[in-house]
Tab-separated table of C-alpha atoms and ligand atoms in Angstrom:
chain	number	residue	atom	x	y	z
A	1	MET	CA	0.000	0.000	0.000
A	2	ASP	CA	1.226	3.458	-0.819
A	3	LYS	CA	1.893	4.978	2.617
A	4	ARG	CA	0.818	8.426	1.401
A	5	GLU	CA	-2.624	6.996	0.806
A	6	TYR	CA	-3.237	6.789	4.564
A	7	PRO	CA	-1.354	9.563	6.329
A	8	HIS	CA	-3.499	9.039	9.438
A	9	ASN	CA	-3.799	5.282	9.348
A	10	PHE	CA	-4.329	4.560	13.030
A	11	TRP	CA	-4.280	0.806	12.279
A	12	GLN	CA	-0.543	0.987	11.687
A	13	THR	CA	0.059	2.521	15.111
A	14	LEU	CA	-1.512	-0.281	17.159
A	15	GLU	CA	0.297	-2.713	19.390
A	16	LYS	CA	-0.224	-6.335	18.339
A	17	PRO	CA	-2.019	-8.610	18.828
A	18	ILE	CA	-4.964	-6.343	18.125
A	19	PHE	CA	-8.173	-7.216	19.995
A	20	ILE	CA	-11.398	-5.783	18.614
A	21	LEU	CA	-14.932	-5.749	19.970
A	22	ALA	CA	-17.036	-6.967	17.026
A	23	PRO	CA	-19.789	-4.768	15.650
A	24	MET	CA	-23.144	-6.147	16.801
A	25	GLU	CA	-26.412	-4.500	15.822
A	26	ASP	CA	-28.544	-3.552	18.848
A	27	VAL	CA	-25.668	-4.567	21.135
A	28	THR	CA	-22.470	-2.556	20.660
A	29	ASP	CA	-23.870	0.974	20.896
A	30	THR	CA	-22.040	3.801	22.658
A	31	VAL	CA	-23.357	2.584	26.030
A	32	LEU	CA	-22.019	-0.927	25.704
A	33	ARG	CA	-18.730	0.358	24.309
A	34	GLN	CA	-18.317	2.674	27.311
A	35	VAL	CA	-19.136	-0.184	29.682
A	36	ILE	CA	-16.659	-2.519	27.984
A	37	ALA	CA	-14.018	0.243	27.964
A	38	ARG	CA	-14.388	0.485	31.762
A	39	TYR	CA	-14.178	-3.261	32.361
A	40	GLY	CA	-11.267	-3.991	30.045
A	41	LYS	CA	-10.697	-2.071	26.847
A	42	PRO	CA	-10.121	-3.777	23.503
A	43	THR	CA	-7.593	-2.237	21.114
A	44	VAL	CA	-10.319	-1.022	18.727
A	45	PHE	CA	-14.084	-0.515	18.827
A	46	PHE	CA	-16.519	-0.697	15.895
A	47	THR	CA	-19.989	0.856	15.706
A	48	GLU	CA	-23.073	-1.148	14.782
A	49	PHE	CA	-23.545	-1.318	11.005
A	50	THR	CA	-25.063	1.901	9.717
A	51	ASN	CA	-26.930	2.186	6.451
A	52	VAL	CA	-25.524	4.839	4.103
A	53	GLU	CA	-28.844	5.397	2.351
A	54	GLY	CA	-30.489	5.908	5.766
A	55	MET	CA	-27.802	8.405	6.806
A	56	PHE	CA	-29.056	10.823	4.159
A	57	SER	CA	-32.767	10.068	4.307
A	58	LYS	CA	-35.712	11.724	6.045
A	59	GLY	CA	-35.626	8.939	8.618
A	60	GLU	CA	-31.976	9.774	9.388
A	61	LYS	CA	-32.584	9.997	13.143
A	62	HIS	CA	-33.609	6.342	13.257
A	63	VAL	CA	-30.235	5.436	11.766
A	64	VAL	CA	-27.597	7.786	13.136
A	65	HIS	CA	-27.951	6.858	16.825
A	66	ARG	CA	-25.558	4.076	15.811
A	67	LEU	CA	-22.902	6.731	15.234
A	68	GLN	CA	-23.163	8.365	18.660
A	69	TYR	CA	-19.929	7.976	20.650
A	70	THR	CA	-17.726	9.354	23.413
A	71	GLU	CA	-13.969	9.920	23.464
A	72	THR	CA	-13.361	6.883	25.720
A	73	GLU	CA	-14.299	4.638	22.783
A	74	ARG	CA	-11.322	5.555	20.602
A	75	PRO	CA	-9.972	4.293	18.348
A	76	LEU	CA	-13.443	3.883	16.909
A	77	VAL	CA	-14.320	2.649	13.443
A	78	ALA	CA	-17.728	3.383	11.911
A	79	GLN	CA	-19.087	0.396	10.045
A	80	ILE	CA	-21.334	1.134	7.079
A	81	TRP	CA	-23.409	-0.797	4.584
A	82	GLY	CA	-25.719	0.021	1.713
A	83	SER	CA	-26.168	-0.171	-2.015
A	84	GLN	CA	-25.196	3.035	-3.843
A	85	PRO	CA	-21.485	3.773	-4.216
A	86	GLU	CA	-22.095	7.547	-4.225
A	87	ASN	CA	-23.736	7.253	-0.792
A	88	PHE	CA	-20.656	5.457	0.522
A	89	ALA	CA	-18.516	8.364	-0.680
A	90	LYS	CA	-20.830	10.873	1.020
A	91	ALA	CA	-20.935	8.761	4.180
A	92	ALA	CA	-17.140	8.531	4.369
A	93	LYS	CA	-16.891	12.338	4.121
A	94	LYS	CA	-19.460	12.732	6.882
A	95	LEU	CA	-17.661	10.206	9.102
A	96	ILE	CA	-14.463	12.250	8.797
A	97	ASP	CA	-16.384	15.336	9.926
A	98	MET	CA	-17.881	13.358	12.793
A	99	GLY	CA	-14.379	12.474	13.995
A	100	PHE	CA	-14.253	8.717	13.399
A	101	ASP	CA	-10.843	7.069	13.275
A	102	GLY	CA	-11.738	4.755	10.404
A	103	VAL	CA	-14.517	3.437	8.214
A	104	ASP	CA	-15.315	-0.240	7.736
A	105	LEU	CA	-17.384	-1.814	4.962
A	106	ASN	CA	-19.794	-4.574	5.934
A	107	MET	CA	-19.522	-7.346	3.364
A	108	GLY	CA	-20.483	-10.164	5.692
A	109	CYS	CA	-23.967	-9.695	7.125
A	110	PRO	CA	-26.041	-12.733	6.089
A	111	ALA	CA	-29.489	-11.227	6.826
A	112	GLN	CA	-32.006	-12.147	4.161
A	113	GLY	CA	-33.151	-8.574	3.358
A	114	PRO	CA	-29.766	-7.061	2.446
A	115	VAL	CA	-28.589	-10.277	0.761
A	116	SER	CA	-31.661	-10.386	-1.488
A	117	ARG	CA	-30.806	-6.818	-2.564
A	118	GLY	CA	-27.251	-7.907	-3.330
A	119	VAL	CA	-25.641	-5.893	-0.533
A	120	CYS	CA	-23.654	-6.766	2.629
A	121	SER	CA	-22.597	-10.406	2.116
A	122	GLY	CA	-24.518	-10.310	-1.212
A	123	LEU	CA	-21.520	-8.353	-2.521
A	124	ILE	CA	-19.497	-11.576	-2.391
A	125	ASN	CA	-21.496	-12.524	-5.506
A	126	ASP	CA	-21.098	-9.128	-7.195
A	127	ARG	CA	-17.437	-8.185	-7.317
A	128	PRO	CA	-17.822	-5.267	-9.749
A	129	ARG	CA	-20.248	-3.617	-7.339
A	130	ALA	CA	-18.077	-4.468	-4.339
A	131	LYS	CA	-15.183	-2.745	-6.093
A	132	GLU	CA	-17.270	0.323	-6.914
A	133	ILE	CA	-18.270	0.578	-3.255
A	134	ILE	CA	-14.686	0.211	-2.026
A	135	ASP	CA	-13.415	2.759	-4.536
A	136	ALA	CA	-16.193	5.240	-3.712
A	137	THR	CA	-15.539	4.895	0.029
A	138	LYS	CA	-11.812	5.443	-0.477
A	139	GLU	CA	-12.591	8.491	-2.574
A	140	GLY	CA	-14.812	9.902	0.183
A	141	ALA	CA	-12.269	9.012	2.869
A	142	ALA	CA	-9.684	10.871	0.774
A	143	GLY	CA	-6.742	9.266	2.552
A	144	ILE	CA	-7.798	11.065	5.751
A	145	ILE	CA	-9.268	8.019	7.475
A	146	PRO	CA	-8.416	4.392	6.625
A	147	VAL	CA	-10.925	2.099	4.911
A	148	SER	CA	-11.199	-1.469	6.225
A	149	ILE	CA	-13.435	-4.396	5.279
A	150	LYS	CA	-15.227	-7.111	7.256
A	151	THR	CA	-16.396	-10.156	5.376
A	152	ARG	CA	-16.865	-13.931	5.491
A	153	LEU	CA	-14.913	-16.792	3.942
A	154	GLY	CA	-17.302	-17.097	1.016
A	155	PHE	CA	-20.973	-17.263	0.138
A	156	ARG	CA	-22.057	-20.908	-0.287
A	157	ALA	CA	-18.593	-22.447	-0.038
A	158	ILE	CA	-15.179	-21.297	1.130
A	159	ASP	CA	-14.050	-19.011	-1.665
A	160	LEU	CA	-10.419	-17.933	-1.493
A	161	ALA	CA	-10.813	-16.047	-4.791
A	162	TRP	CA	-13.123	-13.658	-2.887
A	163	ILE	CA	-10.487	-13.092	-0.210
A	164	GLN	CA	-7.902	-12.585	-2.956
A	165	PHE	CA	-10.173	-10.054	-4.648
A	166	ILE	CA	-10.625	-8.137	-1.382
A	167	LEU	CA	-6.894	-8.151	-0.625
A	168	GLU	CA	-6.211	-6.803	-4.119
A	169	GLN	CA	-8.260	-3.740	-3.121
A	170	LYS	CA	-5.655	-3.157	-0.390
A	171	PRO	CA	-7.878	-2.308	2.571
A	172	ALA	CA	-6.137	-0.938	5.673
A	173	ALA	CA	-7.462	-3.948	7.606
A	174	LEU	CA	-9.434	-7.044	6.701
A	175	THR	CA	-11.500	-8.906	9.280
A	176	VAL	CA	-12.681	-12.338	8.227
A	177	HIS	CA	-15.536	-13.996	10.080
A	178	LEU	CA	-14.293	-17.527	9.478
A	179	ARG	CA	-17.528	-18.991	8.147
A	180	THR	CA	-19.411	-18.832	4.866
A	181	VAL	CA	-22.681	-16.935	4.530
A	182	SER	CA	-24.616	-20.212	4.188
A	183	GLU	CA	-23.082	-21.457	7.413
A	184	MET	CA	-24.560	-18.446	9.267
A	185	SER	CA	-23.265	-19.136	12.795
A	186	LYS	CA	-24.226	-22.793	12.832
A	187	VAL	CA	-20.828	-24.479	12.467
A	188	PRO	CA	-17.581	-23.816	14.340
A	189	ALA	CA	-15.505	-21.004	12.820
A	190	HIS	CA	-12.823	-22.316	10.438
A	191	TRP	CA	-9.778	-21.058	12.328
A	192	ASP	CA	-7.778	-23.756	10.513
A	193	ARG	CA	-8.027	-21.517	7.397
A	194	MET	CA	-6.587	-18.435	9.044
A	195	LYS	CA	-2.972	-19.305	8.274
A	196	THR	CA	-3.767	-19.495	4.553
A	197	LEU	CA	-5.423	-16.084	4.717
A	198	VAL	CA	-2.329	-14.666	6.392
A	199	GLU	CA	-0.135	-16.112	3.630
A	200	MET	CA	-2.429	-14.572	1.018
A	201	ARG	CA	-2.177	-11.231	2.775
A	202	ASP	CA	1.624	-11.490	2.857
A	203	ALA	CA	1.671	-12.138	-0.894
A	204	LEU	CA	-0.994	-9.681	-2.022
A	205	SER	CA	-1.159	-6.724	0.346
A	206	SER	CA	1.548	-6.819	2.976
A	207	GLU	CA	0.361	-3.653	4.785
A	208	THR	CA	-3.212	-4.839	5.238
A	209	LEU	CA	-3.762	-5.991	8.806
A	210	ILE	CA	-5.509	-9.330	8.947
A	211	ILE	CA	-7.910	-10.123	11.770
A	212	GLY	CA	-9.697	-13.415	12.470
A	213	ASN	CA	-13.184	-13.637	13.936
A	214	GLY	CA	-15.471	-16.347	15.237
A	215	ASP	CA	-16.254	-18.191	18.491
A	216	ILE	CA	-13.509	-16.721	20.670
A	217	LYS	CA	-14.359	-16.835	24.364
A	218	SER	CA	-11.284	-15.432	26.103
A	219	LEU	CA	-8.241	-13.261	25.600
A	220	ASN	CA	-5.980	-16.304	26.006
A	221	GLU	CA	-7.852	-18.168	23.304
A	222	ALA	CA	-7.596	-15.097	21.067
A	223	ARG	CA	-3.841	-14.860	21.676
A	224	GLN	CA	-3.342	-18.543	20.938
A	225	LYS	CA	-5.375	-18.517	17.714
A	226	VAL	CA	-3.699	-15.346	16.465
A	227	ALA	CA	-0.236	-16.739	17.220
A	228	GLU	CA	-0.943	-20.091	15.541
A	229	ALA	CA	-2.001	-18.372	12.324
A	230	GLY	CA	0.478	-15.478	12.459
A	231	ALA	CA	-2.469	-13.057	12.189
A	232	ASP	CA	-2.457	-9.464	13.445
A	233	GLY	CA	-5.396	-9.806	15.750
A	234	ALA	CA	-8.766	-11.203	16.659
A	235	MET	CA	-12.256	-9.769	16.804
A	236	VAL	CA	-14.638	-10.982	19.513
A	237	GLY	CA	-18.412	-10.603	19.563
A	238	ARG	CA	-20.738	-12.927	21.450
A	239	GLY	CA	-18.050	-13.856	23.982
A	240	ILE	CA	-18.837	-10.648	25.874
A	241	PHE	CA	-22.249	-12.064	26.815
A	242	GLU	CA	-20.427	-14.746	28.792
A	243	ASP	CA	-17.965	-12.278	30.230
A	244	PRO	CA	-18.163	-8.542	29.614
A	245	PHE	CA	-14.691	-8.374	31.263
A	246	LEU	CA	-13.351	-10.514	28.407
A	247	PHE	CA	-10.815	-7.889	27.298
A	248	SER	CA	-9.511	-7.389	30.841
A	249	GLU	CA	-6.151	-8.890	31.793
A	250	GLN	CA	-6.991	-8.623	35.498
A	251	THR	CA	-10.507	-9.672	36.207
A	252	ALA	CA	-13.538	-11.648	35.077
A	253	LEU	CA	-17.239	-11.258	35.849
A	254	SER	CA	-17.055	-14.594	37.690
A	255	ASP	CA	-14.639	-12.961	40.203
A	256	LYS	CA	-17.384	-10.567	41.300
A	257	THR	CA	-19.661	-11.094	44.285
A	258	PRO	CA	-23.438	-11.197	43.698
A	259	GLU	CA	-23.725	-7.685	45.165
A	260	GLU	CA	-21.033	-6.403	42.811
A	261	LYS	CA	-22.720	-8.054	39.844
A	262	VAL	CA	-26.067	-6.407	40.497
A	263	GLN	CA	-24.378	-3.056	41.125
A	264	LEU	CA	-22.709	-3.380	37.721
A	265	LEU	CA	-26.108	-4.191	36.227
A	266	LEU	CA	-27.551	-1.009	37.736
A	267	GLU	CA	-24.636	1.152	36.599
A	268	HIS	CA	-24.940	-0.251	33.082
A	269	MET	CA	-28.675	0.413	33.072
A	270	ARG	CA	-28.284	3.968	34.429
A	271	LEU	CA	-25.774	4.837	31.716
A	272	TRP	CA	-28.172	3.415	29.128
A	273	SER	CA	-31.057	5.393	30.587
A	274	ASP	CA	-29.036	8.654	30.796
A	275	THR	CA	-27.888	8.168	27.205
A	276	TRP	CA	-31.047	7.029	25.476
A	277	GLY	CA	-33.925	8.013	27.771
A	278	THR	CA	-37.046	6.869	25.995
A	279	SER	CA	-35.553	7.183	22.504
A	280	LYS	CA	-34.650	3.469	22.479
A	281	HIS	CA	-36.806	0.499	23.386
A	282	PHE	CA	-36.033	-0.480	27.023
A	283	PRO	CA	-36.404	-4.263	26.482
A	284	THR	CA	-33.335	-4.193	24.166
A	285	LEU	CA	-31.353	-3.696	27.363
A	286	ARG	CA	-32.690	-6.828	29.068
A	287	LYS	CA	-30.251	-9.093	27.229
A	288	PHE	CA	-27.533	-7.643	29.478
A	289	PHE	CA	-29.489	-8.298	32.673
A	290	LYS	CA	-29.049	-12.012	31.986
A	291	VAL	CA	-25.298	-11.506	31.821
A	292	TYR	CA	-25.025	-9.991	35.312
A	293	ALA	CA	-27.765	-11.984	37.062
A	294	ASN	CA	-25.858	-15.212	36.726
A	295	GLY	CA	-23.805	-17.659	38.746
A	296	PHE	CA	-25.104	-17.083	42.297
A	297	PRO	CA	-27.942	-18.385	44.505
A	298	GLY	CA	-31.196	-16.707	43.532
A	299	ALA	CA	-29.833	-15.540	40.165
A	300	GLN	CA	-32.387	-17.472	38.147
A	301	ASP	CA	-35.277	-15.995	40.097
A	302	LEU	CA	-33.836	-12.523	39.734
A	303	ARG	CA	-33.355	-13.041	35.984
A	304	ILE	CA	-36.949	-14.071	35.523
A	305	LYS	CA	-38.144	-10.919	37.312
A	306	LEU	CA	-35.740	-8.660	35.429
A	307	MET	CA	-36.891	-10.069	32.082
A	308	GLU	CA	-40.325	-8.547	32.767
A	309	THR	CA	-39.129	-5.022	33.544
A	310	GLN	CA	-40.290	-2.214	31.285
A	311	ASN	CA	-38.279	0.718	32.623
A	312	PRO	CA	-35.340	1.734	34.845
A	313	GLU	CA	-37.524	2.363	37.920
A	314	GLU	CA	-38.923	-1.175	37.934
A	315	THR	CA	-35.439	-2.559	37.492
A	316	GLU	CA	-34.094	-0.504	40.416
A	317	GLN	CA	-36.935	-1.771	42.621
A	318	ILE	CA	-36.382	-5.421	41.756
A	319	VAL	CA	-32.656	-5.161	42.375
A	320	ALA	CA	-33.217	-3.315	45.683
A	321	ALA	CA	-35.605	-6.066	46.826
A	322	PHE	CA	-33.097	-8.711	45.797
A	323	LEU	CA	-30.260	-7.016	47.717
A	324	GLN	CA	-32.433	-6.756	50.801
A	325	SER	CA	-33.390	-10.426	50.692
A	326	PHE	CA	-29.824	-11.386	49.897
A	327	SER	CA	-28.372	-9.770	52.994
A	328	TYR	CA	-30.366	-12.077	55.310
B	1	FMN	C1	-26.557	-9.744	17.592
B	1	FMN	C2	-25.480	-9.655	16.553
B	1	FMN	C3	-25.414	-8.533	15.745
B	1	FMN	C4	-24.414	-8.420	14.768
B	1	FMN	N1	-24.303	-7.265	14.025
B	1	FMN	C5	-23.257	-7.109	13.171
B	1	FMN	C6	-23.017	-5.867	12.510
B	1	FMN	O1	-23.729	-4.871	12.690
B	1	FMN	N2	-21.950	-5.817	11.652
B	1	FMN	C7	-21.123	-6.876	11.436
B	1	FMN	O2	-20.166	-6.777	10.660
B	1	FMN	N3	-21.317	-8.054	12.062
B	1	FMN	C8	-22.345	-8.180	12.933
B	1	FMN	N4	-22.481	-9.356	13.625
B	1	FMN	C9	-21.456	-10.419	13.468
B	1	FMN	C10	-20.329	-10.247	14.501
B	1	FMN	O3	-19.635	-9.034	14.296
B	1	FMN	C11	-19.338	-11.422	14.424
B	1	FMN	O4	-18.787	-11.446	13.130
B	1	FMN	C12	-19.992	-12.765	14.722
B	1	FMN	O5	-20.849	-12.690	15.852
B	1	FMN	C13	-18.938	-13.860	14.957
B	1	FMN	O6	-18.097	-13.520	16.035
B	1	FMN	P1	-18.310	-14.152	17.511
B	1	FMN	O7	-18.370	-15.645	17.354
B	1	FMN	O8	-17.128	-13.676	18.289
B	1	FMN	O9	-19.615	-13.608	18.018
B	1	FMN	C14	-23.485	-9.491	14.574
B	1	FMN	C15	-23.577	-10.627	15.380
B	1	FMN	C16	-24.543	-10.710	16.367
B	1	FMN	C17	-24.601	-11.951	17.250
């Protein structure tokens, strides 16, 4: 890669191995990123995937909450998806103005809607359009912020020609979710292929950072898998539901007392409530209650009650009642 192309390529400044919190729609918003940053900060954060058509539509406000962030979440990459190359160029320009450190193209989401319109992972089957989108995003990013790509190993079958094609576009970083689109998340991630991807990177685009993704449950596992393949880093998504302290070197959720766990739950909820008020649907937060209300006597009962809560006040009351009963 021509170094002048990315004068501010933050990717090249990172200590390796690089650990990234995966983008997860309705999960990794600014609140969760702030919470994870407190518990144990990954090297890089990504936003939820944000639609470039939506960013410039009348319904913009229903889309751009995904791009809300605070300084504690840096370096932060905005992930985008969509169909029209010119909207990618416009979006990249806007993301520079908004202060993002990088822009990532979603070419891996297997959801039926986008795939049927030939976007997200549908682009695996339409390389000319994928190239137009990459080129338009680079044009919009103007060498000011780096352009990275997240994709899968192939559409119906493992397709190394797709990975080759992507590497030939010389993204600043390439994250590969080590499954095909057809595999969804139903089979174990093919970490045994990661070494081949690293070799391809070495041959085709030596400055592109290559990141593996899929099924990682701890920092040690991430380190081991990255080392075995010679990759630059690992991205972790669902593992944070088992331990939101996953990126911490010092501590795990399982080290916390029941009282500490429910206090963390309340702090998480209060930050969510202060940030979103009533602008987001409260039940989307309940998935995190299950994470904290776990692994102690009475946790199941508490979980069941918390799953019914409709607002912060009810949640506070249930937790207060639990703490009172717990102390006897
Ligand atoms: C609820 C959920 C939402 C997701 N949303 C996105 C997204 O917005 N963009 C994206 O590239 N991948 C998305 N993914 C995929 C993850 O980033 C990741 O590739 C996948 O979960 C595999 O990693 P893991 O096994 O560590 O979870 C999502 C996954 C989940 C479970």
